[in-house]
PDB file of C-alpha atoms and ligand atoms in Angstrom:
ATOM      1  CA  MET L  15       0.000   0.000   0.000  1.00  0.00           C
ATOM      2  CA  HIS L  16       1.432   3.360  -1.078  1.00  0.00           C
ATOM      3  CA  VAL L  17      -0.284   6.662  -0.270  1.00  0.00           C
ATOM      4  CA  LEU L  18       0.791   9.930  -1.877  1.00  0.00           C
ATOM      5  CA  VAL L  19      -0.123  13.123  -0.002  1.00  0.00           C
ATOM      6  CA  LEU L  20       0.094  16.373  -1.962  1.00  0.00           C
ATOM      7  CA  GLY L  21       1.082  18.748   0.793  1.00  0.00           C
ATOM      8  CA  GLY L  22       2.479  22.149   1.674  1.00  0.00           C
ATOM      9  CA  THR L  23      -0.025  22.780   4.474  1.00  0.00           C
ATOM     10  CA  THR L  24      -0.270  22.276   8.234  1.00  0.00           C
ATOM     11  CA  GLU L  25      -3.035  19.715   7.650  1.00  0.00           C
ATOM     12  CA  ALA L  26      -0.892  17.687   5.234  1.00  0.00           C
ATOM     13  CA  ARG L  27       1.923  17.555   7.781  1.00  0.00           C
ATOM     14  CA  ARG L  28      -0.516  16.550  10.520  1.00  0.00           C
ATOM     15  CA  LEU L  29      -1.958  13.852   8.252  1.00  0.00           C
ATOM     16  CA  ALA L  30       1.539  12.448   7.636  1.00  0.00           C
ATOM     17  CA  GLU L  31       2.135  12.400  11.409  1.00  0.00           C
ATOM     18  CA  LEU L  32      -1.118  10.494  11.956  1.00  0.00           C
ATOM     19  CA  LEU L  33      -0.458   8.064   9.113  1.00  0.00           C
ATOM     20  CA  VAL L  34       3.037   7.032  10.212  1.00  0.00           C
ATOM     21  CA  GLU L  35       1.491   6.173  13.589  1.00  0.00           C
ATOM     22  CA  VAL L  36      -1.424   4.100  12.327  1.00  0.00           C
ATOM     23  CA  PHE L  37      -0.150   2.649   9.062  1.00  0.00           C
ATOM     24  CA  PRO L  38       0.110  -1.137   8.954  1.00  0.00           C
ATOM     25  CA  ALA L  39       3.632  -2.568   8.662  1.00  0.00           C
ATOM     26  CA  GLY L  40       4.999  -2.336   5.121  1.00  0.00           C
ATOM     27  CA  ALA L  41       2.737   0.545   4.069  1.00  0.00           C
ATOM     28  CA  ARG L  42       4.434   3.434   2.333  1.00  0.00           C
ATOM     29  CA  LEU L  43       3.740   7.144   2.703  1.00  0.00           C
ATOM     30  CA  THR L  44       5.136   9.824   0.396  1.00  0.00           C
ATOM     31  CA  SER L  45       4.472  13.541   0.904  1.00  0.00           C
ATOM     32  CA  SER L  46       4.980  15.864  -2.037  1.00  0.00           C
ATOM     33  CA  LEU L  47       5.942  19.534  -1.715  1.00  0.00           C
ATOM     34  CA  ALA L  48       6.056  22.075  -4.528  1.00  0.00           C
ATOM     35  CA  GLY L  49       9.387  23.483  -3.357  1.00  0.00           C
ATOM     36  CA  ARG L  50       8.166  27.096  -3.212  1.00  0.00           C
ATOM     37  CA  VAL L  51       9.367  27.807   0.325  1.00  0.00           C
ATOM     38  CA  ALA L  52      13.025  27.811   1.314  1.00  0.00           C
ATOM     39  CA  GLY L  53      13.549  25.515   4.335  1.00  0.00           C
ATOM     40  CA  PRO L  54      10.054  23.977   4.553  1.00  0.00           C
ATOM     41  CA  ARG L  55       8.912  22.107   7.678  1.00  0.00           C
ATOM     42  CA  LEU L  56       9.157  18.497   6.551  1.00  0.00           C
ATOM     43  CA  PRO L  57       6.568  15.849   7.429  1.00  0.00           C
ATOM     44  CA  PRO L  58       7.569  12.351   8.605  1.00  0.00           C
ATOM     45  CA  GLY L  59       7.754   9.587   5.986  1.00  0.00           C
ATOM     46  CA  GLU L  60       9.258   9.886   2.514  1.00  0.00           C
ATOM     47  CA  VAL L  61       9.265  13.376   1.001  1.00  0.00           C
ATOM     48  CA  ARG L  62       9.671  14.408  -2.624  1.00  0.00           C
ATOM     49  CA  ILE L  63      10.029  18.036  -3.674  1.00  0.00           C
ATOM     50  CA  GLY L  64       9.188  19.757  -6.967  1.00  0.00           C
ATOM     51  CA  GLY L  65       6.494  19.686  -9.639  1.00  0.00           C
ATOM     52  CA  PHE L  66       5.491  16.534 -11.520  1.00  0.00           C
ATOM     53  CA  GLY L  67       5.258  18.175 -14.923  1.00  0.00           C
ATOM     54  CA  GLY L  68       1.489  18.671 -15.157  1.00  0.00           C
ATOM     55  CA  ALA L  69      -1.349  16.153 -14.895  1.00  0.00           C
ATOM     56  CA  ASP L  70       0.355  13.681 -17.256  1.00  0.00           C
ATOM     57  CA  GLY L  71       3.553  13.820 -15.202  1.00  0.00           C
ATOM     58  CA  LEU L  72       1.603  13.205 -12.010  1.00  0.00           C
ATOM     59  CA  ALA L  73      -0.298  10.298 -13.615  1.00  0.00           C
ATOM     60  CA  ALA L  74       3.032   8.782 -14.696  1.00  0.00           C
ATOM     61  CA  TRP L  75       4.407   9.213 -11.164  1.00  0.00           C
ATOM     62  CA  LEU L  76       1.325   7.475  -9.697  1.00  0.00           C
ATOM     63  CA  ARG L  77       1.850   4.518 -12.019  1.00  0.00           C
ATOM     64  CA  THR L  78       5.638   4.273 -11.708  1.00  0.00           C
ATOM     65  CA  HIS L  79       5.531   4.422  -7.922  1.00  0.00           C
ATOM     66  CA  ARG L  80       2.494   2.163  -7.677  1.00  0.00           C
ATOM     67  CA  VAL L  81       0.412   4.612  -5.685  1.00  0.00           C
ATOM     68  CA  ASP L  82      -2.822   3.099  -4.295  1.00  0.00           C
ATOM     69  CA  ALA L  83      -4.428   6.295  -3.000  1.00  0.00           C
ATOM     70  CA  LEU L  84      -3.876  10.007  -3.577  1.00  0.00           C
ATOM     71  CA  ILE L  85      -4.759  12.686  -1.027  1.00  0.00           C
ATOM     72  CA  ASP L  86      -4.815  16.276  -2.195  1.00  0.00           C
ATOM     73  CA  ALA L  87      -4.073  18.141   1.042  1.00  0.00           C
ATOM     74  CA  THR L  88      -2.752  21.252  -0.691  1.00  0.00           C
ATOM     75  CA  HIS L  89      -3.723  24.793   0.214  1.00  0.00           C
ATOM     76  CA  PRO L  90      -7.344  25.727  -0.692  1.00  0.00           C
ATOM     77  CA  PHE L  91      -5.922  28.257  -3.196  1.00  0.00           C
ATOM     78  CA  ALA L  92      -3.526  25.856  -4.925  1.00  0.00           C
ATOM     79  CA  GLY L  93      -6.024  25.328  -7.742  1.00  0.00           C
ATOM     80  CA  THR L  94      -3.704  24.063 -10.474  1.00  0.00           C
ATOM     81  CA  ILE L  95      -2.291  21.104  -8.578  1.00  0.00           C
ATOM     82  CA  SER L  96      -5.808  20.149  -7.394  1.00  0.00           C
ATOM     83  CA  PHE L  97      -7.068  20.198 -10.958  1.00  0.00           C
ATOM     84  CA  ASN L  98      -4.036  18.152 -12.064  1.00  0.00           C
ATOM     85  CA  ALA L  99      -4.604  15.690  -9.215  1.00  0.00           C
ATOM     86  CA  ALA L 100      -8.189  15.088 -10.356  1.00  0.00           C
ATOM     87  CA  ALA L 101      -7.103  14.526 -13.967  1.00  0.00           C
ATOM     88  CA  ALA L 102      -4.131  12.323 -13.038  1.00  0.00           C
ATOM     89  CA  ALA L 103      -6.121  10.195 -10.586  1.00  0.00           C
ATOM     90  CA  ALA L 104      -8.754   9.563 -13.240  1.00  0.00           C
ATOM     91  CA  GLU L 105      -6.101   8.705 -15.839  1.00  0.00           C
ATOM     92  CA  ALA L 106      -4.169   6.355 -13.526  1.00  0.00           C
ATOM     93  CA  HIS L 107      -7.325   4.910 -11.868  1.00  0.00           C
ATOM     94  CA  VAL L 108      -6.186   5.889  -8.387  1.00  0.00           C
ATOM     95  CA  PRO L 109      -8.780   6.902  -5.751  1.00  0.00           C
ATOM     96  CA  LEU L 110      -8.498  10.577  -4.824  1.00  0.00           C
ATOM     97  CA  LEU L 111      -9.614  12.484  -1.734  1.00  0.00           C
ATOM     98  CA  ALA L 112      -9.403  16.241  -1.152  1.00  0.00           C
ATOM     99  CA  LEU L 113      -8.591  17.490   2.340  1.00  0.00           C
ATOM    100  CA  ARG L 114      -9.718  21.103   2.770  1.00  0.00           C
ATOM    101  CA  ARG L 115      -9.750  22.977   6.049  1.00  0.00           C
ATOM    102  CA  PRO L 116     -13.059  24.851   6.522  1.00  0.00           C
ATOM    103  CA  GLY L 117     -13.198  28.449   5.295  1.00  0.00           C
ATOM    104  CA  TRP L 118     -13.646  31.398   7.667  1.00  0.00           C
ATOM    105  CA  VAL L 119     -17.102  32.690   8.520  1.00  0.00           C
ATOM    106  CA  PRO L 120     -17.785  36.371   9.311  1.00  0.00           C
ATOM    107  CA  GLY L 121     -19.082  37.210  12.773  1.00  0.00           C
ATOM    108  CA  ASP L 122     -20.756  40.177  14.467  1.00  0.00           C
ATOM    109  CA  GLY L 123     -18.847  43.381  13.807  1.00  0.00           C
ATOM    110  CA  ASP L 124     -16.993  42.092  10.739  1.00  0.00           C
ATOM    111  CA  ASP L 125     -16.972  44.289   7.621  1.00  0.00           C
ATOM    112  CA  TRP L 126     -16.039  41.750   4.956  1.00  0.00           C
ATOM    113  CA  HIS L 127     -15.986  42.364   1.231  1.00  0.00           C
ATOM    114  CA  PRO L 128     -15.912  39.139  -0.807  1.00  0.00           C
ATOM    115  CA  ALA L 129     -13.837  39.103  -4.005  1.00  0.00           C
ATOM    116  CA  GLY L 130     -13.735  36.417  -6.685  1.00  0.00           C
ATOM    117  CA  SER L 131     -10.029  36.846  -7.424  1.00  0.00           C
ATOM    118  CA  LEU L 132      -6.944  38.891  -6.514  1.00  0.00           C
ATOM    119  CA  ALA L 133      -7.793  41.218  -9.429  1.00  0.00           C
ATOM    120  CA  GLU L 134     -11.280  41.804  -7.981  1.00  0.00           C
ATOM    121  CA  ALA L 135      -9.758  42.431  -4.553  1.00  0.00           C
ATOM    122  CA  ALA L 136      -7.391  45.009  -6.058  1.00  0.00           C
ATOM    123  CA  ALA L 137     -10.266  46.718  -7.869  1.00  0.00           C
ATOM    124  CA  ALA L 138     -12.220  47.011  -4.599  1.00  0.00           C
ATOM    125  CA  LEU L 139      -9.370  48.559  -2.587  1.00  0.00           C
ATOM    126  CA  PRO L 140      -9.371  52.261  -3.597  1.00  0.00           C
ATOM    127  CA  ALA L 141     -12.937  52.644  -2.303  1.00  0.00           C
ATOM    128  CA  LEU L 142     -12.106  50.999   1.025  1.00  0.00           C
ATOM    129  CA  GLY L 143      -8.816  52.437   2.293  1.00  0.00           C
ATOM    130  CA  ARG L 144      -5.361  53.901   1.668  1.00  0.00           C
ATOM    131  CA  ARG L 145      -3.041  51.819   3.858  1.00  0.00           C
ATOM    132  CA  VAL L 146      -3.390  48.144   3.043  1.00  0.00           C
ATOM    133  CA  PHE L 147      -2.287  45.078   5.015  1.00  0.00           C
ATOM    134  CA  LEU L 148      -1.839  42.578   2.162  1.00  0.00           C
ATOM    135  CA  THR L 149      -1.702  38.964   3.375  1.00  0.00           C
ATOM    136  CA  THR L 150      -2.382  37.039   0.184  1.00  0.00           C
ATOM    137  CA  GLY L 151       1.218  35.872  -0.210  1.00  0.00           C
ATOM    138  CA  ARG L 152       4.013  36.789  -2.596  1.00  0.00           C
ATOM    139  CA  MET L 153       2.452  35.113  -5.646  1.00  0.00           C
ATOM    140  CA  GLY L 154      -0.028  37.213  -7.590  1.00  0.00           C
ATOM    141  CA  LEU L 155       1.217  40.606  -6.357  1.00  0.00           C
ATOM    142  CA  ALA L 156       1.046  41.861  -9.938  1.00  0.00           C
ATOM    143  CA  ALA L 157      -2.712  42.297  -9.431  1.00  0.00           C
ATOM    144  CA  PHE L 158      -1.963  45.159  -7.000  1.00  0.00           C
ATOM    145  CA  ALA L 159       0.948  46.672  -8.923  1.00  0.00           C
ATOM    146  CA  GLY L 160      -1.017  49.500 -10.547  1.00  0.00           C
ATOM    147  CA  LEU L 161      -2.402  50.928  -7.296  1.00  0.00           C
ATOM    148  CA  ASP L 162       0.151  53.728  -6.941  1.00  0.00           C
ATOM    149  CA  GLU L 163      -1.980  55.884  -4.667  1.00  0.00           C
ATOM    150  CA  LEU L 164      -2.161  53.157  -1.982  1.00  0.00           C
ATOM    151  CA  TRP L 165       0.516  52.072   0.506  1.00  0.00           C
ATOM    152  CA  PHE L 166       0.968  48.351   1.245  1.00  0.00           C
ATOM    153  CA  LEU L 167       2.333  46.324   4.123  1.00  0.00           C
ATOM    154  CA  MET L 168       2.913  42.984   2.386  1.00  0.00           C
ATOM    155  CA  ARG L 169       3.562  39.930   4.560  1.00  0.00           C
ATOM    156  CA  SER L 170       4.942  36.697   3.127  1.00  0.00           C
ATOM    157  CA  VAL L 171       7.204  33.799   4.041  1.00  0.00           C
ATOM    158  CA  ASP L 172       9.766  34.529   1.325  1.00  0.00           C
ATOM    159  CA  ALA L 173      10.695  37.773  -0.434  1.00  0.00           C
ATOM    160  CA  PRO L 174       8.470  38.771  -3.367  1.00  0.00           C
ATOM    161  CA  GLU L 175       9.607  39.324  -6.921  1.00  0.00           C
ATOM    162  CA  ALA L 176       8.432  42.180  -9.181  1.00  0.00           C
ATOM    163  CA  PRO L 177       5.949  43.218 -10.397  1.00  0.00           C
ATOM    164  CA  TYR L 178       4.524  44.518  -7.116  1.00  0.00           C
ATOM    165  CA  PRO L 179       3.073  47.809  -5.814  1.00  0.00           C
ATOM    166  CA  ALA L 180       5.404  50.822  -5.944  1.00  0.00           C
ATOM    167  CA  ARG L 181       4.707  51.864  -2.343  1.00  0.00           C
ATOM    168  CA  MET L 182       5.197  48.631  -0.427  1.00  0.00           C
ATOM    169  CA  GLU L 183       6.941  47.567   2.773  1.00  0.00           C
ATOM    170  CA  VAL L 184       7.741  43.850   2.991  1.00  0.00           C
ATOM    171  CA  LEU L 185       7.378  41.928   6.231  1.00  0.00           C
ATOM    172  CA  LEU L 186       8.918  38.454   6.066  1.00  0.00           C
ATOM    173  CA  ASP L 187       7.178  36.234   8.585  1.00  0.00           C
ATOM    174  CA  ARG L 188       5.513  32.856   8.838  1.00  0.00           C
ATOM    175  CA  GLY L 189       2.441  32.012  10.993  1.00  0.00           C
ATOM    176  CA  PRO L 190       1.063  31.201  13.439  1.00  0.00           C
ATOM    177  CA  PHE L 191       0.338  34.832  14.295  1.00  0.00           C
ATOM    178  CA  THR L 192      -1.095  36.210  17.540  1.00  0.00           C
ATOM    179  CA  LEU L 193      -3.927  38.671  18.127  1.00  0.00           C
ATOM    180  CA  ASP L 194      -1.560  40.975  20.030  1.00  0.00           C
ATOM    181  CA  GLY L 195       0.912  40.915  17.150  1.00  0.00           C
ATOM    182  CA  GLU L 196      -1.748  41.617  14.520  1.00  0.00           C
ATOM    183  CA  ARG L 197      -3.268  44.437  16.618  1.00  0.00           C
ATOM    184  CA  GLU L 198       0.165  46.023  16.914  1.00  0.00           C
ATOM    185  CA  LEU L 199       0.846  45.791  13.159  1.00  0.00           C
ATOM    186  CA  ILE L 200      -2.483  47.446  12.355  1.00  0.00           C
ATOM    187  CA  ARG L 201      -1.863  50.204  14.910  1.00  0.00           C
ATOM    188  CA  ARG L 202       1.799  50.893  14.083  1.00  0.00           C
ATOM    189  CA  HIS L 203       1.281  51.016  10.325  1.00  0.00           C
ATOM    190  CA  ARG L 204      -2.083  52.843  10.555  1.00  0.00           C
ATOM    191  CA  ILE L 205      -3.665  50.116   8.421  1.00  0.00           C
ATOM    192  CA  ASP L 206      -7.191  50.957   7.242  1.00  0.00           C
ATOM    193  CA  VAL L 207      -7.977  47.861   5.115  1.00  0.00           C
ATOM    194  CA  VAL L 208      -6.866  44.201   5.145  1.00  0.00           C
ATOM    195  CA  VAL L 209      -6.754  41.812   2.177  1.00  0.00           C
ATOM    196  CA  THR L 210      -6.786  38.073   2.741  1.00  0.00           C
ATOM    197  CA  LYS L 211      -7.560  34.838   0.962  1.00  0.00           C
ATOM    198  CA  ASP L 212     -10.217  32.688   2.652  1.00  0.00           C
ATOM    199  CA  SER L 213      -7.497  30.274   3.693  1.00  0.00           C
ATOM    200  CA  GLY L 214      -9.252  29.117   6.873  1.00  0.00           C
ATOM    201  CA  GLY L 215      -7.472  27.633   9.896  1.00  0.00           C
ATOM    202  CA  ALA L 216      -6.375  29.123  13.198  1.00  0.00           C
ATOM    203  CA  ALA L 217      -2.771  30.043  12.363  1.00  0.00           C
ATOM    204  CA  THR L 218      -3.566  33.141  10.312  1.00  0.00           C
ATOM    205  CA  ALA L 219      -7.053  33.980  11.681  1.00  0.00           C
ATOM    206  CA  PRO L 220      -6.036  36.566  14.340  1.00  0.00           C
ATOM    207  CA  LYS L 221      -5.774  39.311  11.680  1.00  0.00           C
ATOM    208  CA  LEU L 222      -9.543  38.976  11.216  1.00  0.00           C
ATOM    209  CA  ALA L 223     -10.232  39.566  14.920  1.00  0.00           C
ATOM    210  CA  ALA L 224      -7.747  42.449  14.943  1.00  0.00           C
ATOM    211  CA  ALA L 225      -9.490  44.051  11.941  1.00  0.00           C
ATOM    212  CA  ARG L 226     -12.870  43.621  13.633  1.00  0.00           C
ATOM    213  CA  GLU L 227     -11.555  45.329  16.784  1.00  0.00           C
ATOM    214  CA  ALA L 228     -10.064  48.164  14.736  1.00  0.00           C
ATOM    215  CA  ARG L 229     -13.361  48.441  12.783  1.00  0.00           C
ATOM    216  CA  ILE L 230     -11.617  48.281   9.436  1.00  0.00           C
ATOM    217  CA  PRO L 231     -12.831  46.433   6.310  1.00  0.00           C
ATOM    218  CA  VAL L 232     -11.399  43.112   5.135  1.00  0.00           C
ATOM    219  CA  VAL L 233     -11.391  42.070   1.490  1.00  0.00           C
ATOM    220  CA  VAL L 234     -11.762  38.270   1.461  1.00  0.00           C
ATOM    221  CA  VAL L 235     -10.813  36.420  -1.718  1.00  0.00           C
ATOM    222  CA  ARG L 236     -13.059  33.387  -2.277  1.00  0.00           C
ATOM    223  CA  ARG L 237     -11.608  29.902  -2.769  1.00  0.00           C
ATOM    224  CA  PRO L 238     -11.549  28.133  -6.105  1.00  0.00           C
ATOM    225  CA  PRO L 239     -13.919  25.126  -6.094  1.00  0.00           C
ATOM    226  CA  VAL L 240     -12.703  21.572  -5.472  1.00  0.00           C
ATOM    227  CA  PRO L 241     -12.809  19.693  -8.817  1.00  0.00           C
ATOM    228  CA  ARG L 242     -16.234  18.193  -9.397  1.00  0.00           C
ATOM    229  CA  GLY L 243     -16.912  14.674  -8.104  1.00  0.00           C
ATOM    230  CA  ILE L 244     -13.957  14.526  -5.711  1.00  0.00           C
ATOM    231  CA  PRO L 245     -14.874  13.550  -2.131  1.00  0.00           C
ATOM    232  CA  VAL L 246     -13.828  16.143   0.456  1.00  0.00           C
ATOM    233  CA  VAL L 247     -13.006  15.903   4.167  1.00  0.00           C
ATOM    234  CA  ASP L 248     -12.277  18.890   6.384  1.00  0.00           C
ATOM    235  CA  GLY L 249      -9.450  17.496   8.508  1.00  0.00           C
ATOM    236  CA  PRO L 250      -6.639  14.919   8.715  1.00  0.00           C
ATOM    237  CA  GLU L 251      -8.753  12.544  10.846  1.00  0.00           C
ATOM    238  CA  GLY L 252     -11.355  12.380   8.070  1.00  0.00           C
ATOM    239  CA  ALA L 253      -8.619  11.479   5.599  1.00  0.00           C
ATOM    240  CA  VAL L 254      -7.398   8.629   7.826  1.00  0.00           C
ATOM    241  CA  ALA L 255     -10.983   7.335   8.076  1.00  0.00           C
ATOM    242  CA  TRP L 256     -11.331   7.473   4.267  1.00  0.00           C
ATOM    243  CA  LEU L 257      -8.101   5.498   3.822  1.00  0.00           C
ATOM    244  CA  ARG L 258      -9.191   2.894   6.357  1.00  0.00           C
ATOM    245  CA  GLU L 259     -12.417   2.433   4.449  1.00  0.00           C
ATOM    246  CA  HIS L 260     -10.548   2.145   1.145  1.00  0.00           C
ATOM    247  CA  PHE L 261      -8.043  -0.366   2.424  1.00  0.00           C
ATOM    248  CA  SER L 262     -10.507  -2.379   4.488  1.00  0.00           C
ATOM    249  CA  ARG L 263     -10.160  -5.293   2.055  1.00  0.00           C
ATOM    250  CA  GLN L 264      -6.436  -5.403   2.820  1.00  0.00           C
ATOM    251  CA  GLY L 265      -7.331  -5.795   6.497  1.00  0.00           C
ATOM    252  CA  TRP L 266      -6.332  -2.342   7.647  1.00  0.00           C
ATOM    253  CA  ALA L 267      -9.746  -1.148   8.853  1.00  0.00           C
ATOM    254  CA  THR L 268      -9.812  -3.695  11.649  1.00  0.00           C
ATOM    255  CA  ALA L 269      -6.863  -1.996  13.367  1.00  0.00           C
ATOM    256  CA  ASP L 270      -7.843   0.186  16.338  1.00  0.00           C
ATOM    257  CA  PRO L 271      -6.938   3.836  15.599  1.00  0.00           C
ATOM    258  CA  ALA L 272      -5.767   4.204  19.192  1.00  0.00           C
ATOM    259  CA  GLN L 273      -3.376   1.276  18.786  1.00  0.00           C
ATOM    260  CA  PRO L 274      -0.562   2.079  16.360  1.00  0.00           C
ATOM    261  CA  SER L 275       0.064  -1.027  14.307  1.00  0.00           C
ATOM    262  CA  GLY L 276       3.250  -0.264  12.461  1.00  0.00           C
TER     263      GLY L 276
HETATM  264  P1  NAP P 305      -0.643  25.649  -7.799  1.00  0.00           P
HETATM  265  O1  NAP P 305      -0.708  26.963  -8.454  1.00  0.00           O
HETATM  266  O2  NAP P 305      -1.872  24.880  -7.618  1.00  0.00           O
HETATM  267  O3  NAP P 305       0.410  24.704  -8.549  1.00  0.00           O
HETATM  268  C1  NAP P 305       1.337  25.150  -9.499  1.00  0.00           C
HETATM  269  C2  NAP P 305       2.265  24.012  -9.806  1.00  0.00           C
HETATM  270  O4  NAP P 305       3.129  23.755  -8.692  1.00  0.00           O
HETATM  271  C3  NAP P 305       1.570  22.700 -10.063  1.00  0.00           C
HETATM  272  O5  NAP P 305       1.103  22.616 -11.390  1.00  0.00           O
HETATM  273  C4  NAP P 305       2.660  21.711  -9.731  1.00  0.00           C
HETATM  274  O6  NAP P 305       3.644  21.660 -10.771  1.00  0.00           O
HETATM  275  C5  NAP P 305       3.361  22.360  -8.564  1.00  0.00           C
HETATM  276  N1  NAP P 305       2.837  21.917  -7.261  1.00  0.00           N
HETATM  277  C6  NAP P 305       1.932  22.537  -6.475  1.00  0.00           C
HETATM  278  N2  NAP P 305       1.755  21.872  -5.332  1.00  0.00           N
HETATM  279  C7  NAP P 305       2.574  20.797  -5.390  1.00  0.00           C
HETATM  280  C8  NAP P 305       2.868  19.737  -4.502  1.00  0.00           C
HETATM  281  N3  NAP P 305       2.280  19.647  -3.296  1.00  0.00           N
HETATM  282  N4  NAP P 305       3.778  18.796  -4.899  1.00  0.00           N
HETATM  283  C9  NAP P 305       4.383  18.894  -6.109  1.00  0.00           C
HETATM  284  N5  NAP P 305       4.151  19.884  -6.978  1.00  0.00           N
HETATM  285  C10 NAP P 305       3.264  20.821  -6.628  1.00  0.00           C
HETATM  286  O7  NAP P 305       0.068  25.800  -6.363  1.00  0.00           O
HETATM  287  P2  NAP P 305       0.583  27.101  -5.588  1.00  0.00           P
HETATM  288  O8  NAP P 305      -0.602  27.940  -5.244  1.00  0.00           O
HETATM  289  O9  NAP P 305       1.739  27.664  -6.323  1.00  0.00           O
HETATM  290  O10 NAP P 305       1.068  26.422  -4.231  1.00  0.00           O
HETATM  291  C11 NAP P 305       2.247  25.640  -4.215  1.00  0.00           C
HETATM  292  C12 NAP P 305       2.306  24.871  -2.919  1.00  0.00           C
HETATM  293  O11 NAP P 305       2.273  25.775  -1.820  1.00  0.00           O
HETATM  294  C13 NAP P 305       1.129  23.922  -2.733  1.00  0.00           C
HETATM  295  O12 NAP P 305       1.654  22.656  -2.407  1.00  0.00           O
HETATM  296  C14 NAP P 305       0.307  24.504  -1.614  1.00  0.00           C
HETATM  297  O13 NAP P 305      -0.217  23.508  -0.752  1.00  0.00           O
HETATM  298  C15 NAP P 305       1.280  25.413  -0.889  1.00  0.00           C
HETATM  299  N6  NAP P 305       0.647  26.644  -0.414  1.00  0.00           N
HETATM  300  C16 NAP P 305      -0.036  27.440  -1.273  1.00  0.00           C
HETATM  301  C17 NAP P 305      -0.638  28.597  -0.803  1.00  0.00           C
HETATM  302  C18 NAP P 305      -1.458  29.484  -1.714  1.00  0.00           C
HETATM  303  O14 NAP P 305      -2.013  30.488  -1.215  1.00  0.00           O
HETATM  304  N7  NAP P 305      -1.614  29.168  -2.982  1.00  0.00           N
HETATM  305  C19 NAP P 305      -0.517  28.935   0.547  1.00  0.00           C
HETATM  306  C20 NAP P 305       0.216  28.101   1.401  1.00  0.00           C
HETATM  307  C21 NAP P 305       0.791  26.960   0.907  1.00  0.00           C
HETATM  308  P3  NAP P 305       3.589  20.537 -11.921  1.00  0.00           P
HETATM  309  O15 NAP P 305       2.491  20.953 -12.831  1.00  0.00           O
HETATM  310  O16 NAP P 305       4.956  20.606 -12.539  1.00  0.00           O
HETATM  311  O17 NAP P 305       3.307  19.228 -11.264  1.00  0.00           O
END
């Protein structure tokens, strides 16, 4: 039994940690990372890094490495690899599951402005504020590059490459972030609007509470849809349950989840 996890997220790492504990003896786990981040936190088990060369490349990898199940645990906004995973799984006849953390939900006092894309978010900004806390990551900054009248605090894990906004300060940092820290950033930089993807999860959510407290608007970029027909679970435990069900014929489902078997 060989399971390939497409990763690059906290949930994918957590899934790998769970799987190495409960996998039956002889089972193989490979996690795949895109290689975007310098010095990534590596999950346990085998790890491969770098693209597959599109859907055909991924399908070939599934066949060559005799993969029995594919779990797409990539970031909710990593739409290309998810699309490729669906195509490759169909081509190679490998069962596929998508693991997606739940999106964020606005609460009382939130002033959220949904956007369908980074370009839509950029178009909405001039009407909402002048000093922008941009938390959508270093990819796709070109969408904001023409907004010369706005100032940006751009936070990302690694340094961005041009094109990006002319008036931009870069803050290199990696979550989890704290409410105190986010409050302080908003205060110190006199931020009057926040831009975020609907990434979900706790690690980067404190900016939303800080924006609510500061009574400033948040532009929230909607997620791309999961490819049609692919089953979805919202956490690593759900993915383990799905695998157990799939491999029940090989005798794995009878193992007690609380009793690591290999
Ligand atoms: P993407 O646009 O969906 O994918 C672009 C290409 O990168 C894919 O076609 C594939 O190349 C390669 N790739 C992506 N994920 C891969 C993986 N796990 N293993 C091997 N190759 C992968 O992805 P992205 O938005 O650039 O994100 C890249 C990675 O960063 C993802 O793994 C994702 O989980 C993580 N991440 C993304 C975000 C975000 O906001 N997008 C945030 C945090 C983490 P080939 O076509 O050559 O196979």
